[in-house]
mmCIF file of C-alpha atoms and ligand atoms in Angstrom:
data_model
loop_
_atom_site.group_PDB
_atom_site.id
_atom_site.type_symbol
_atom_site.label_atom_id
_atom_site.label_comp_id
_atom_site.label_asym_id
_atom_site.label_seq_id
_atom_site.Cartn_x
_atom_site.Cartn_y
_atom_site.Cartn_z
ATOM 1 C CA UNK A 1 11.474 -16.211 -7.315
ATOM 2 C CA UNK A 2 14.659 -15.616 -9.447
ATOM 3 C CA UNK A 3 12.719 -13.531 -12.191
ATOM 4 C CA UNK A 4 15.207 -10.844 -11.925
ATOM 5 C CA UNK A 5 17.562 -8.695 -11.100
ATOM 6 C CA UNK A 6 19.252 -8.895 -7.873
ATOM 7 C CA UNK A 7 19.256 -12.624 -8.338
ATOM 8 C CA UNK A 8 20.231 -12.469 -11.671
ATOM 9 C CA UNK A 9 23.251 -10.991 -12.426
ATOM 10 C CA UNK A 10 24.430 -11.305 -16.171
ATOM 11 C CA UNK A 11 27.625 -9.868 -15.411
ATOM 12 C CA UNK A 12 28.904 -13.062 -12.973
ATOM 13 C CA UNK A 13 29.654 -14.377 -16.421
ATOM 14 C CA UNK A 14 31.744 -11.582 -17.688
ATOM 15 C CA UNK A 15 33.881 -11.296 -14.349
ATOM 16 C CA UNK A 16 37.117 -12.793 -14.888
ATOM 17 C CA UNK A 17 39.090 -13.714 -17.903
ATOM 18 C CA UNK A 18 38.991 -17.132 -17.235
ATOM 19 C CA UNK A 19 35.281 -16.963 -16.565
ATOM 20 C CA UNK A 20 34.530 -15.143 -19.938
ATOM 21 C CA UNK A 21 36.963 -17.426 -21.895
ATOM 22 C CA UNK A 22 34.478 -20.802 -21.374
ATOM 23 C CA UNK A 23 31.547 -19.291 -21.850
ATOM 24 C CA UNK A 24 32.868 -17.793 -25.401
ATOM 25 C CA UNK A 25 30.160 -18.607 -27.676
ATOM 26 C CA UNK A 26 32.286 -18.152 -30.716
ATOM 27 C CA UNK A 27 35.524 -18.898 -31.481
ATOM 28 C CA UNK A 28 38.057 -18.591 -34.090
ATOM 29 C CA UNK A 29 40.170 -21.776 -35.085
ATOM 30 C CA UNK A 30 43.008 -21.535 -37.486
ATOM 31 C CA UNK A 31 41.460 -23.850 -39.955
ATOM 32 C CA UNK A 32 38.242 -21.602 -40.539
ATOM 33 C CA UNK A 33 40.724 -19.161 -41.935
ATOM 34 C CA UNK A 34 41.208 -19.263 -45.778
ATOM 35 C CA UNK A 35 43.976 -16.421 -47.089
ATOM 36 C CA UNK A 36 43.853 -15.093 -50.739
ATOM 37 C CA UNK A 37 46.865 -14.645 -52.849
ATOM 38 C CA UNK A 38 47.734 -12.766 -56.083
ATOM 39 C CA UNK A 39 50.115 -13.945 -58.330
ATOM 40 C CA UNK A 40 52.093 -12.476 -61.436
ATOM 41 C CA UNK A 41 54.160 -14.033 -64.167
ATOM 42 C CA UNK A 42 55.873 -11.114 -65.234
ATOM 43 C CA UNK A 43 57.731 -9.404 -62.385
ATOM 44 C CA UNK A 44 60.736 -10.135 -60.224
ATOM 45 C CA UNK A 45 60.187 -9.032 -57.155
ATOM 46 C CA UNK A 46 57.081 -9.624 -54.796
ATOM 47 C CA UNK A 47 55.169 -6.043 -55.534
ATOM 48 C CA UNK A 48 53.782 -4.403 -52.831
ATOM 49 C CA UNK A 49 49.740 -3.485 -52.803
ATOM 50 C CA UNK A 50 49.535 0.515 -52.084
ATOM 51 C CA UNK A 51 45.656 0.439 -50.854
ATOM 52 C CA UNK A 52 46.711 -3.177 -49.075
ATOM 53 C CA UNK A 53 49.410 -2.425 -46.486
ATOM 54 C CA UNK A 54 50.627 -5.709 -46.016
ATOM 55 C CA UNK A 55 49.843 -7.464 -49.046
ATOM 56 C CA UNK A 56 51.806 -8.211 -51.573
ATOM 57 C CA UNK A 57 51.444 -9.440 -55.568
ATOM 58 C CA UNK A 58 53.662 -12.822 -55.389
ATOM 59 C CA UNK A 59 56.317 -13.818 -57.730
ATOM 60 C CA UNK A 60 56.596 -17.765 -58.303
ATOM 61 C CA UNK A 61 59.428 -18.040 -55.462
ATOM 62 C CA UNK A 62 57.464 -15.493 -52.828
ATOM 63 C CA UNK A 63 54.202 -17.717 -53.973
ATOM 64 C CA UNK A 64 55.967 -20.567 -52.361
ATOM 65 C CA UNK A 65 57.435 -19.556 -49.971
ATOM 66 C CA UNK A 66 53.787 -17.740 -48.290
ATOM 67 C CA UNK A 67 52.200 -21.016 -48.915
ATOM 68 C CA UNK A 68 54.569 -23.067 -46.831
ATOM 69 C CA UNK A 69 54.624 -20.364 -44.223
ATOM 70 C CA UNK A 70 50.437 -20.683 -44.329
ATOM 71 C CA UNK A 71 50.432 -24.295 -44.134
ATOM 72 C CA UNK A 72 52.593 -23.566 -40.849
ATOM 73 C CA UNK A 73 50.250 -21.293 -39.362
ATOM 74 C CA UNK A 74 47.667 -23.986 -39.841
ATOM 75 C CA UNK A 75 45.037 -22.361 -41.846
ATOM 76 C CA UNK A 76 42.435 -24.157 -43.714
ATOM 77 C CA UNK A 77 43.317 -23.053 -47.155
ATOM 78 C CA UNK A 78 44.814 -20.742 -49.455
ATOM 79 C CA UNK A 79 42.594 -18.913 -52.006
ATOM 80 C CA UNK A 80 44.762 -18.082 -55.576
ATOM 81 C CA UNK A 81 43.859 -14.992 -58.130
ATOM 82 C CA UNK A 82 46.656 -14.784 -61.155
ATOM 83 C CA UNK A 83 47.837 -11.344 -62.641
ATOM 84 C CA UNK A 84 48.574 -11.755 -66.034
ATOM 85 C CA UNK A 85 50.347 -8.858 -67.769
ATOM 86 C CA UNK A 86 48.348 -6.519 -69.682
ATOM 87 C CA UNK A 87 49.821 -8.755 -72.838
ATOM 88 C CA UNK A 88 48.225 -11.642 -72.066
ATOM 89 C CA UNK A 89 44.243 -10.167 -71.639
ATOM 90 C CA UNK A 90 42.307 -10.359 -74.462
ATOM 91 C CA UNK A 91 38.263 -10.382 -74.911
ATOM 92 C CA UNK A 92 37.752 -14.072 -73.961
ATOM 93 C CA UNK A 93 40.171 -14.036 -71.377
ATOM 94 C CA UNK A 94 42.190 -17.198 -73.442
ATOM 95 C CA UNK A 95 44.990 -17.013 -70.131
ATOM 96 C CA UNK A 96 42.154 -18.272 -68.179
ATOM 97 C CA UNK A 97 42.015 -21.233 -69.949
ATOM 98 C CA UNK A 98 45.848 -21.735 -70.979
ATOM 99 C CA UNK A 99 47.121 -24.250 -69.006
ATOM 100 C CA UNK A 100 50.210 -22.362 -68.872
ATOM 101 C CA UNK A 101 48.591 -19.506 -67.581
ATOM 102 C CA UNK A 102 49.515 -17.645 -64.633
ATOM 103 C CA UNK A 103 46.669 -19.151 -62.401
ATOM 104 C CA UNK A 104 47.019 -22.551 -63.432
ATOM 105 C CA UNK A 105 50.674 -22.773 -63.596
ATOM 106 C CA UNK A 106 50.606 -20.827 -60.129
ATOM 107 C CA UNK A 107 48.131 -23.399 -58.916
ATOM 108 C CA UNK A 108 50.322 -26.491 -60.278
ATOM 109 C CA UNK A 109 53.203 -25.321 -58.146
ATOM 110 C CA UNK A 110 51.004 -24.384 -55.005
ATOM 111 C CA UNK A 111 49.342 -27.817 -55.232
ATOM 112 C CA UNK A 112 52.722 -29.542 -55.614
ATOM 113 C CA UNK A 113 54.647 -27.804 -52.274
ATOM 114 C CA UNK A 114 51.421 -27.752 -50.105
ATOM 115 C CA UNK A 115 48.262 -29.985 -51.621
ATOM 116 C CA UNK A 116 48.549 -32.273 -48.811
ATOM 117 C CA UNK A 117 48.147 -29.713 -46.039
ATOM 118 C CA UNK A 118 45.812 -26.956 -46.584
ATOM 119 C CA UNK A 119 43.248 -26.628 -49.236
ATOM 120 C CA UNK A 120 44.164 -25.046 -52.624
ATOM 121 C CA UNK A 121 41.360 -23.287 -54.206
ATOM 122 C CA UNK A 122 41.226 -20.721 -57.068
ATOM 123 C CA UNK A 123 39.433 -17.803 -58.291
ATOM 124 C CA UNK A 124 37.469 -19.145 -60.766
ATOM 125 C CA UNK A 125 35.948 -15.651 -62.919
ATOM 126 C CA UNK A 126 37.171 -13.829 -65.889
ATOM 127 C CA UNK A 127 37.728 -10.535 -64.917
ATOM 128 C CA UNK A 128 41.256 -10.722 -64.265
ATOM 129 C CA UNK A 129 42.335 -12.084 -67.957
ATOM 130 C CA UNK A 130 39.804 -9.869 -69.863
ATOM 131 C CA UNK A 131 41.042 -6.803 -71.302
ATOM 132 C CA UNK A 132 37.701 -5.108 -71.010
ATOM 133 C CA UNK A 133 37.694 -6.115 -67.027
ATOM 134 C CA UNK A 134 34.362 -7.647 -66.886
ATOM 135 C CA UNK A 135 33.703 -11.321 -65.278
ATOM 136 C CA UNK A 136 32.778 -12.880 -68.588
ATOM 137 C CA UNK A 137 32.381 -12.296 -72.356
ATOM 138 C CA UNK A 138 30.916 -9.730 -73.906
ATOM 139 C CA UNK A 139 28.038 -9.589 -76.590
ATOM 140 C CA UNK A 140 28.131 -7.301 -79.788
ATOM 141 C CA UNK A 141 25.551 -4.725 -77.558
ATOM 142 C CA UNK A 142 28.927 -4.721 -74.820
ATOM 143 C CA UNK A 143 26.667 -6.489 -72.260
ATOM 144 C CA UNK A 144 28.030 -9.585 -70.532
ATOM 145 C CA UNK A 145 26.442 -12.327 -72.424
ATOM 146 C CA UNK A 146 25.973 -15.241 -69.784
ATOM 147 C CA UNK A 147 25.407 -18.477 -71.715
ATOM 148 C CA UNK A 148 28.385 -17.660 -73.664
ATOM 149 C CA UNK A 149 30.309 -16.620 -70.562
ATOM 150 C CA UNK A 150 29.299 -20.479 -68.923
ATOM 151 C CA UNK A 151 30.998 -22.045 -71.665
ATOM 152 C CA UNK A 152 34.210 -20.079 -70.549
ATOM 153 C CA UNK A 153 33.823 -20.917 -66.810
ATOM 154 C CA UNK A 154 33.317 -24.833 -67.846
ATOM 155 C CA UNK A 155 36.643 -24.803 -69.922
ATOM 156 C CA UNK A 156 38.352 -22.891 -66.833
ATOM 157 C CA UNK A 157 37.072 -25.513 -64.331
ATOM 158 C CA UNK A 158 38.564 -28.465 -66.594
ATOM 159 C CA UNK A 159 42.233 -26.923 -66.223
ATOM 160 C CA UNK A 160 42.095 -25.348 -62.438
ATOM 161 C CA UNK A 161 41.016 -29.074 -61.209
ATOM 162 C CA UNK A 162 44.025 -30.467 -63.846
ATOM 163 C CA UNK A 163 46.334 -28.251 -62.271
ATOM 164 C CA UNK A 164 45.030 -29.295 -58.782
ATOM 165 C CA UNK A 165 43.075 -26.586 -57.550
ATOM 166 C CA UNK A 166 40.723 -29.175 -55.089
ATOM 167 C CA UNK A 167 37.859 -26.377 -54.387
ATOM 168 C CA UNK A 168 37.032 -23.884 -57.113
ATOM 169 C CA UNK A 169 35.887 -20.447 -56.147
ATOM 170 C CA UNK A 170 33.124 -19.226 -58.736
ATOM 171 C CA UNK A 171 33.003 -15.508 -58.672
ATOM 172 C CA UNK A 172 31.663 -14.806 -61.348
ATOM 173 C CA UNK A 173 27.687 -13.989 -60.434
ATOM 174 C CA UNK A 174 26.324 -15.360 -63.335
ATOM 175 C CA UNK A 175 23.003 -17.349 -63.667
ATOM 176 C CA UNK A 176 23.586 -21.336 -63.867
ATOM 177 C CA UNK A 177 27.289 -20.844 -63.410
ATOM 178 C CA UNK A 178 27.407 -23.599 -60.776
ATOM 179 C CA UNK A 179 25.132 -26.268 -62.511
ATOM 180 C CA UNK A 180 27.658 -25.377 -65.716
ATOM 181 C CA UNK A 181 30.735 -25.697 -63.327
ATOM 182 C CA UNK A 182 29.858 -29.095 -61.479
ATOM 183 C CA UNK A 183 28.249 -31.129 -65.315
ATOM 184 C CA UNK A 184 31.857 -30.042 -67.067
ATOM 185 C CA UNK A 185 33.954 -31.622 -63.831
ATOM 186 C CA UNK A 186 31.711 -34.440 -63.754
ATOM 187 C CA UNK A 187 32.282 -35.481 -67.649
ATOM 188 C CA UNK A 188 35.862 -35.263 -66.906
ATOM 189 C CA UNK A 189 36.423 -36.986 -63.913
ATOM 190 C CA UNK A 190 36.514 -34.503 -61.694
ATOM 191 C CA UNK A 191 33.828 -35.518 -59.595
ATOM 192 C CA UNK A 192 35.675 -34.788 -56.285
ATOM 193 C CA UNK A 193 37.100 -31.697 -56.873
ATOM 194 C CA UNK A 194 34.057 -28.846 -54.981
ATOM 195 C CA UNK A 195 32.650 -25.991 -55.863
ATOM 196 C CA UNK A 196 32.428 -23.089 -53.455
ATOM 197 C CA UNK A 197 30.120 -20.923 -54.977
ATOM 198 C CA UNK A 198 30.337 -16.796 -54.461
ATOM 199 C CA UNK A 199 26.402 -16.714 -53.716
ATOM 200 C CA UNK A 200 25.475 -13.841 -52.183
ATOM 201 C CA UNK A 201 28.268 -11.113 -54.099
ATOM 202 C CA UNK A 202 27.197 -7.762 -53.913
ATOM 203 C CA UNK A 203 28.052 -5.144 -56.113
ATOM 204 C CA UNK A 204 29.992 -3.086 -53.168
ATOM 205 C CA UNK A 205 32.587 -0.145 -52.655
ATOM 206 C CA UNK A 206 34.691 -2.486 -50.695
ATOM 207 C CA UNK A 207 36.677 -4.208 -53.515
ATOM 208 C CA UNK A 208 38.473 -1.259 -54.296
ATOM 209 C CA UNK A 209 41.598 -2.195 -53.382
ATOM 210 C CA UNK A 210 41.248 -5.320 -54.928
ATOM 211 C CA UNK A 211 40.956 -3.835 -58.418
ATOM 212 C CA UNK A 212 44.766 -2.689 -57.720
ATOM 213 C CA UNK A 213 45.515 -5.643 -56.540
ATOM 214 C CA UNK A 214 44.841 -7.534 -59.950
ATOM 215 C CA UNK A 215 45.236 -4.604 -62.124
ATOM 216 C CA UNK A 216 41.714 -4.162 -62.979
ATOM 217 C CA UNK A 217 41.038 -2.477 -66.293
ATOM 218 C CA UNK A 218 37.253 -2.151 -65.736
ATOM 219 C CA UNK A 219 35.295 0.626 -66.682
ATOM 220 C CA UNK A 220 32.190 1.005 -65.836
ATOM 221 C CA UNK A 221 30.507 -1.357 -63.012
ATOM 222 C CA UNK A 222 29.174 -4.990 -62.218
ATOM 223 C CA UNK A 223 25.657 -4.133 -61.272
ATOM 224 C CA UNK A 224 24.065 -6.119 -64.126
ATOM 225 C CA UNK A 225 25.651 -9.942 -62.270
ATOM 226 C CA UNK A 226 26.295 -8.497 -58.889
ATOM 227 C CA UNK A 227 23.685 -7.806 -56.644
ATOM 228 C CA UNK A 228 22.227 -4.719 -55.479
ATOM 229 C CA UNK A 229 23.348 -4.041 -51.546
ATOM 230 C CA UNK A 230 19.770 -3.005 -50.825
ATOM 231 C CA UNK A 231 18.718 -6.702 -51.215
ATOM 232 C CA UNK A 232 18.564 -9.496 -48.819
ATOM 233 C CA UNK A 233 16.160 -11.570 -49.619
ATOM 234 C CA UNK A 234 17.558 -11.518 -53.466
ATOM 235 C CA UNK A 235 20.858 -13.397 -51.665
ATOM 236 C CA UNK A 236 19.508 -15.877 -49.956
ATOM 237 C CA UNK A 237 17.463 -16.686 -53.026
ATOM 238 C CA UNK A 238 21.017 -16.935 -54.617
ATOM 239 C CA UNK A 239 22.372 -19.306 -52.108
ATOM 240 C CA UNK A 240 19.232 -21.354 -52.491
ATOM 241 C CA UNK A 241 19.989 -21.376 -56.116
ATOM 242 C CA UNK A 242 23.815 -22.540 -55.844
ATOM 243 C CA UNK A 243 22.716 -25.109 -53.427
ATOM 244 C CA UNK A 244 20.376 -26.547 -56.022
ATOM 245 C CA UNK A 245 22.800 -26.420 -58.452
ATOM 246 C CA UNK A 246 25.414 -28.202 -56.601
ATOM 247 C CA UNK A 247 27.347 -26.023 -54.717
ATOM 248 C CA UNK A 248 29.545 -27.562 -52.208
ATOM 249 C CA UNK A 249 29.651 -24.522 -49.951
ATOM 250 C CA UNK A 250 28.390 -20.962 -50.089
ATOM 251 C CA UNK A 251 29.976 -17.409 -49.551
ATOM 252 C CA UNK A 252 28.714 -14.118 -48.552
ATOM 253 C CA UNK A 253 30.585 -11.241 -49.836
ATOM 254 C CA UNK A 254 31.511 -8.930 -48.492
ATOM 255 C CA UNK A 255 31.573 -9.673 -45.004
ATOM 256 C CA UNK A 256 30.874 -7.375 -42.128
ATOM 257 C CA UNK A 257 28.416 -5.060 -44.178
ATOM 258 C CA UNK A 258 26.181 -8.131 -44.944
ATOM 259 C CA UNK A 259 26.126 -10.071 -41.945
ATOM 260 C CA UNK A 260 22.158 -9.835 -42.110
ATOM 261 C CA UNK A 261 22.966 -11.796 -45.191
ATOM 262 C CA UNK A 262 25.521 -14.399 -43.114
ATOM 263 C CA UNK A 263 22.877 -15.185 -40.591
ATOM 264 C CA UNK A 264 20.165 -15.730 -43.274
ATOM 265 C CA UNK A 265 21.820 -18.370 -44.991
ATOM 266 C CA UNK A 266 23.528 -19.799 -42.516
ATOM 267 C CA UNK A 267 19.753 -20.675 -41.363
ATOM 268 C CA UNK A 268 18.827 -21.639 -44.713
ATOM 269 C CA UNK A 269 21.028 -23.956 -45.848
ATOM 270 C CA UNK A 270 22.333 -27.578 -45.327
ATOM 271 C CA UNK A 271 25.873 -26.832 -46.450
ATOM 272 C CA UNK A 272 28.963 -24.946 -44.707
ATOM 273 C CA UNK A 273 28.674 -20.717 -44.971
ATOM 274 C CA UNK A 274 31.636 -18.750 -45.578
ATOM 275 C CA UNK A 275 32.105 -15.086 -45.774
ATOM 276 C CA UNK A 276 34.942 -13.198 -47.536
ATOM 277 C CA UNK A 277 36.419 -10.267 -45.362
ATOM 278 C CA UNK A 278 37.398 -8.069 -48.887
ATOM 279 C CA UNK A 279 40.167 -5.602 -49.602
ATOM 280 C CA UNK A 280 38.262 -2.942 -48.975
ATOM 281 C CA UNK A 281 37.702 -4.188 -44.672
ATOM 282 C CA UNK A 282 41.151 -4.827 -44.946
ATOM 283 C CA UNK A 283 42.391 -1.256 -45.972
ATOM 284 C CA UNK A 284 39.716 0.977 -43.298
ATOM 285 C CA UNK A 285 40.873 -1.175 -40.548
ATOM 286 C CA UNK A 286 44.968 -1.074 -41.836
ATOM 287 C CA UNK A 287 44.728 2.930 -42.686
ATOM 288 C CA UNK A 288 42.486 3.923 -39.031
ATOM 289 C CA UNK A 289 44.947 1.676 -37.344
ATOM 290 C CA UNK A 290 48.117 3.540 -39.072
ATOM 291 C CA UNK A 291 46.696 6.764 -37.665
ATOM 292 C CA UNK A 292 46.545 5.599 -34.295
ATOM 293 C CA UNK A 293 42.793 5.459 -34.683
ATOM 294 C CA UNK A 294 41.922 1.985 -33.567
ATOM 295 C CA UNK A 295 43.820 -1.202 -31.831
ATOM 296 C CA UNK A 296 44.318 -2.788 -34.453
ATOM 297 C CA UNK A 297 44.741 -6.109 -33.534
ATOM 298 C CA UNK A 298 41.218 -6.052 -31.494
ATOM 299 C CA UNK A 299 39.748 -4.562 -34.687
ATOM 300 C CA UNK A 300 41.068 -7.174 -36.722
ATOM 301 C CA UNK A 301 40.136 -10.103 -33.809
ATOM 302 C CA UNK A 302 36.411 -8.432 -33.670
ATOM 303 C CA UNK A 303 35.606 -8.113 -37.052
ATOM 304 C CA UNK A 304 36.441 -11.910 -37.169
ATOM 305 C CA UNK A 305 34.382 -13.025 -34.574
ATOM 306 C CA UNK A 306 31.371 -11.102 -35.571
ATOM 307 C CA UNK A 307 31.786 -12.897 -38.740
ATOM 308 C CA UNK A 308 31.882 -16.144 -37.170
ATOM 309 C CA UNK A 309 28.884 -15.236 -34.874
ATOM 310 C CA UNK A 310 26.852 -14.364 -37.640
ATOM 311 C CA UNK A 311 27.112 -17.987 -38.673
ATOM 312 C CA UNK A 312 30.288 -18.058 -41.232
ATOM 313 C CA UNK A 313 32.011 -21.241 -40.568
ATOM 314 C CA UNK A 314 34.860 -20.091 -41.885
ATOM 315 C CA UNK A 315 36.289 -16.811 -43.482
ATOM 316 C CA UNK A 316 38.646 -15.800 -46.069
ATOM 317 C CA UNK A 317 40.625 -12.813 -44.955
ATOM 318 C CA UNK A 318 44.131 -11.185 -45.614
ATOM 319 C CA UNK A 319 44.736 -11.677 -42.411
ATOM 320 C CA UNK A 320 44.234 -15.151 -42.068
ATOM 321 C CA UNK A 321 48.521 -16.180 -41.575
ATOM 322 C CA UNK A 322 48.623 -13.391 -38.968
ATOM 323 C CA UNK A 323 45.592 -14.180 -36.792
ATOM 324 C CA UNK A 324 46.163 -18.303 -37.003
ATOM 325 C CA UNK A 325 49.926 -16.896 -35.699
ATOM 326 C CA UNK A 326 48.241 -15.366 -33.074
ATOM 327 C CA UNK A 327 46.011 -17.881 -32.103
ATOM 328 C CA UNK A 328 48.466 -21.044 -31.692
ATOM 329 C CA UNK A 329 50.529 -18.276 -29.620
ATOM 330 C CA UNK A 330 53.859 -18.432 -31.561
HETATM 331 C C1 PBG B 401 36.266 -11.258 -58.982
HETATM 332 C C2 PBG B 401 36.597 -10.980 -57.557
HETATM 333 C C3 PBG B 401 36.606 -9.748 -56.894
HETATM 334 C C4 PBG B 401 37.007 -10.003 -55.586
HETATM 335 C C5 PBG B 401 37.224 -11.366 -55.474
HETATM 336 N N1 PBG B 401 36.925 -11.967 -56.691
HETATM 337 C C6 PBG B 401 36.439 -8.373 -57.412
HETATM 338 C C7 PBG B 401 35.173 -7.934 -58.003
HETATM 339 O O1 PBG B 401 34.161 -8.643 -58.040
HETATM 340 O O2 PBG B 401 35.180 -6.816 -58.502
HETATM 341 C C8 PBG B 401 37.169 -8.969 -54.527
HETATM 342 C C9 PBG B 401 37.969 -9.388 -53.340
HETATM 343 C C10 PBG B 401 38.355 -8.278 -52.450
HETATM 344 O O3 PBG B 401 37.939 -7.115 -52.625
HETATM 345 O O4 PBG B 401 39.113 -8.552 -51.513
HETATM 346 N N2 PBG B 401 37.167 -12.154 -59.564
#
């Protein structure tokens, strides 16, 4: 009888590094890793993110130049947010829609340089061109009116997939916003370009630093389109939702606080699961690791895996040029 121990002996598995690297269960390939990029229009020089050691707000020229270095590294994709100046947000959030805007001119010259070797993808939410900071419109009570913000997102879709973005990113949380998204690409031809829809965003502490990074003017909160971190079974109802509706692929977001959340729709649903390792992972792991708190580099390596273990095919993460470095052994 084998039933237990001494003849079995879990740890024969774990006793040499060659012995624990085949029987990995998970593993991290450069091409599950998507990075996300800011982008100005009105600065000179590539400004440095205070609460994102690291990470930078790209000029044009510094744009380019970190997308060629991330097709290199051989990651799957680059994710693009524009920065407009404080000038050019307004109620609607009309930069969104400019095709001259940053994002869209931004994405024009990312597509151009590296469209053929990674996928370009783009933010596709309002927050970052309204001068009020929310994610849509607002109605004459100040809520965020969400029919009127759809017709916004559908306009926005039309000139990201013009300017080549091939997978749009809708952040936005609000109801329908993917059905909206996929009819207005459809009646224009853009029946290939795929939606990745933000399914499962909470309303979390962790973007922090990402409100510095695209000089967030929001007051107040999001809790009214994001969802409440004490529900799980209201996000995979979300992901169920954005499947219906056409989604292409699904994100949880954040990542490692929700990976309860990972799991569950990774079980749920036929299409790929991605999770979005925010600003706010970033910065703990960055600021414990300055202090000589944690290894940061096993930290980093860690956090990824458990995010691919929880069922993420692939993750979008500040670290993703870095850690595909890493991996190919360069
Ligand atoms: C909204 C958006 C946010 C993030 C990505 N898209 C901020 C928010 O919802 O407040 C956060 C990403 C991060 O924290 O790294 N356009």
């Amino acid at each position: 009888m084998t039933s237990g121990f001494p003849d079995i002996r879990p740890r024969r598995l774990r006793s040499t590094p060659a012995m624990r690297r085949l029987v990995a269960e998970t593993r991290i390939d450069p091409a599950q890793l998507v990075l996300p990029l800011f982008v100005r229009d009105d600065i000179v020089e590539p400004a440095p993110l205070q609460s994102m050691p690291g990470v930078v707000q790209h000029t044009f020229d510094s744009l380019k130049a970190a997308v060629v270095e991330a097709a290199e590294a051989g990651i799957g994709g680059v994710m693009l947010f524009g920065v407009p100046g404080e000038s050019d947000k307004d109620a609607r959030g009309t930069a969104a829609t400019d095709p001259d805007g940053v994002l869209n001119a931004a994405t024009r010259v990312v597509a151009d340089e590296v469209g053929g070797a990674l996928v370009v993808q783009t933010d596709l939410c309002l927050d970052e061109f309204t001068d009020h900071g929310h994610c849509g419109v607002l109605a004459s009570d100040g809520s965020v009116d969400n029919d009127a913000t759809l017709v916004r997102y559908r306009d926005m879709a039309v000139e990201q997939a013009r300017a080549g973005s091939q997978l749009l990113g809708l952040s936005g949380m609000m109801d329908g916003q993917v059905g909206a998204v996929r009819a207005a690409l459809d009646a224009d031809g853009f029946q290939d370009v795929a939606i990745l829809a933000y399914a499962a965003k909470y309303a979390s502490a962790f973007y922090g630093p990402f409100r510095e990074a695209v000089g967030s003017t929001l007051r107040g909160d999001r809790k009214t389109y994001q969802l409440d971190p004490a529900n799980r079974r209201e996000g995979l109802r979300e992901a169920v939702l954005d499947v219906e509706e056409g989604a292409d692929i699904v994100m949880v977001k954040p990542a490692l606080s929700y990976l309860d959340l990972v799991a569950d729709v990774s079980a749920a649903v036929p299409v790929p699961v991605w999770a979005y390792q925010v600003s706010g992972e970033y910065a703990m792991i960055e600021a414990a690791a300055a202090n000589g708190w944690i290894d940061r580099d096993r930290a980093i390596l860690e956090s990824l895996t458990s995010i691919r273990r929880a069922g993420a095919e692939a993750v979008l993460t500040y670290w993703a040029v870095e850690v595909a470095t890493t991996l190919k052994g360069l």
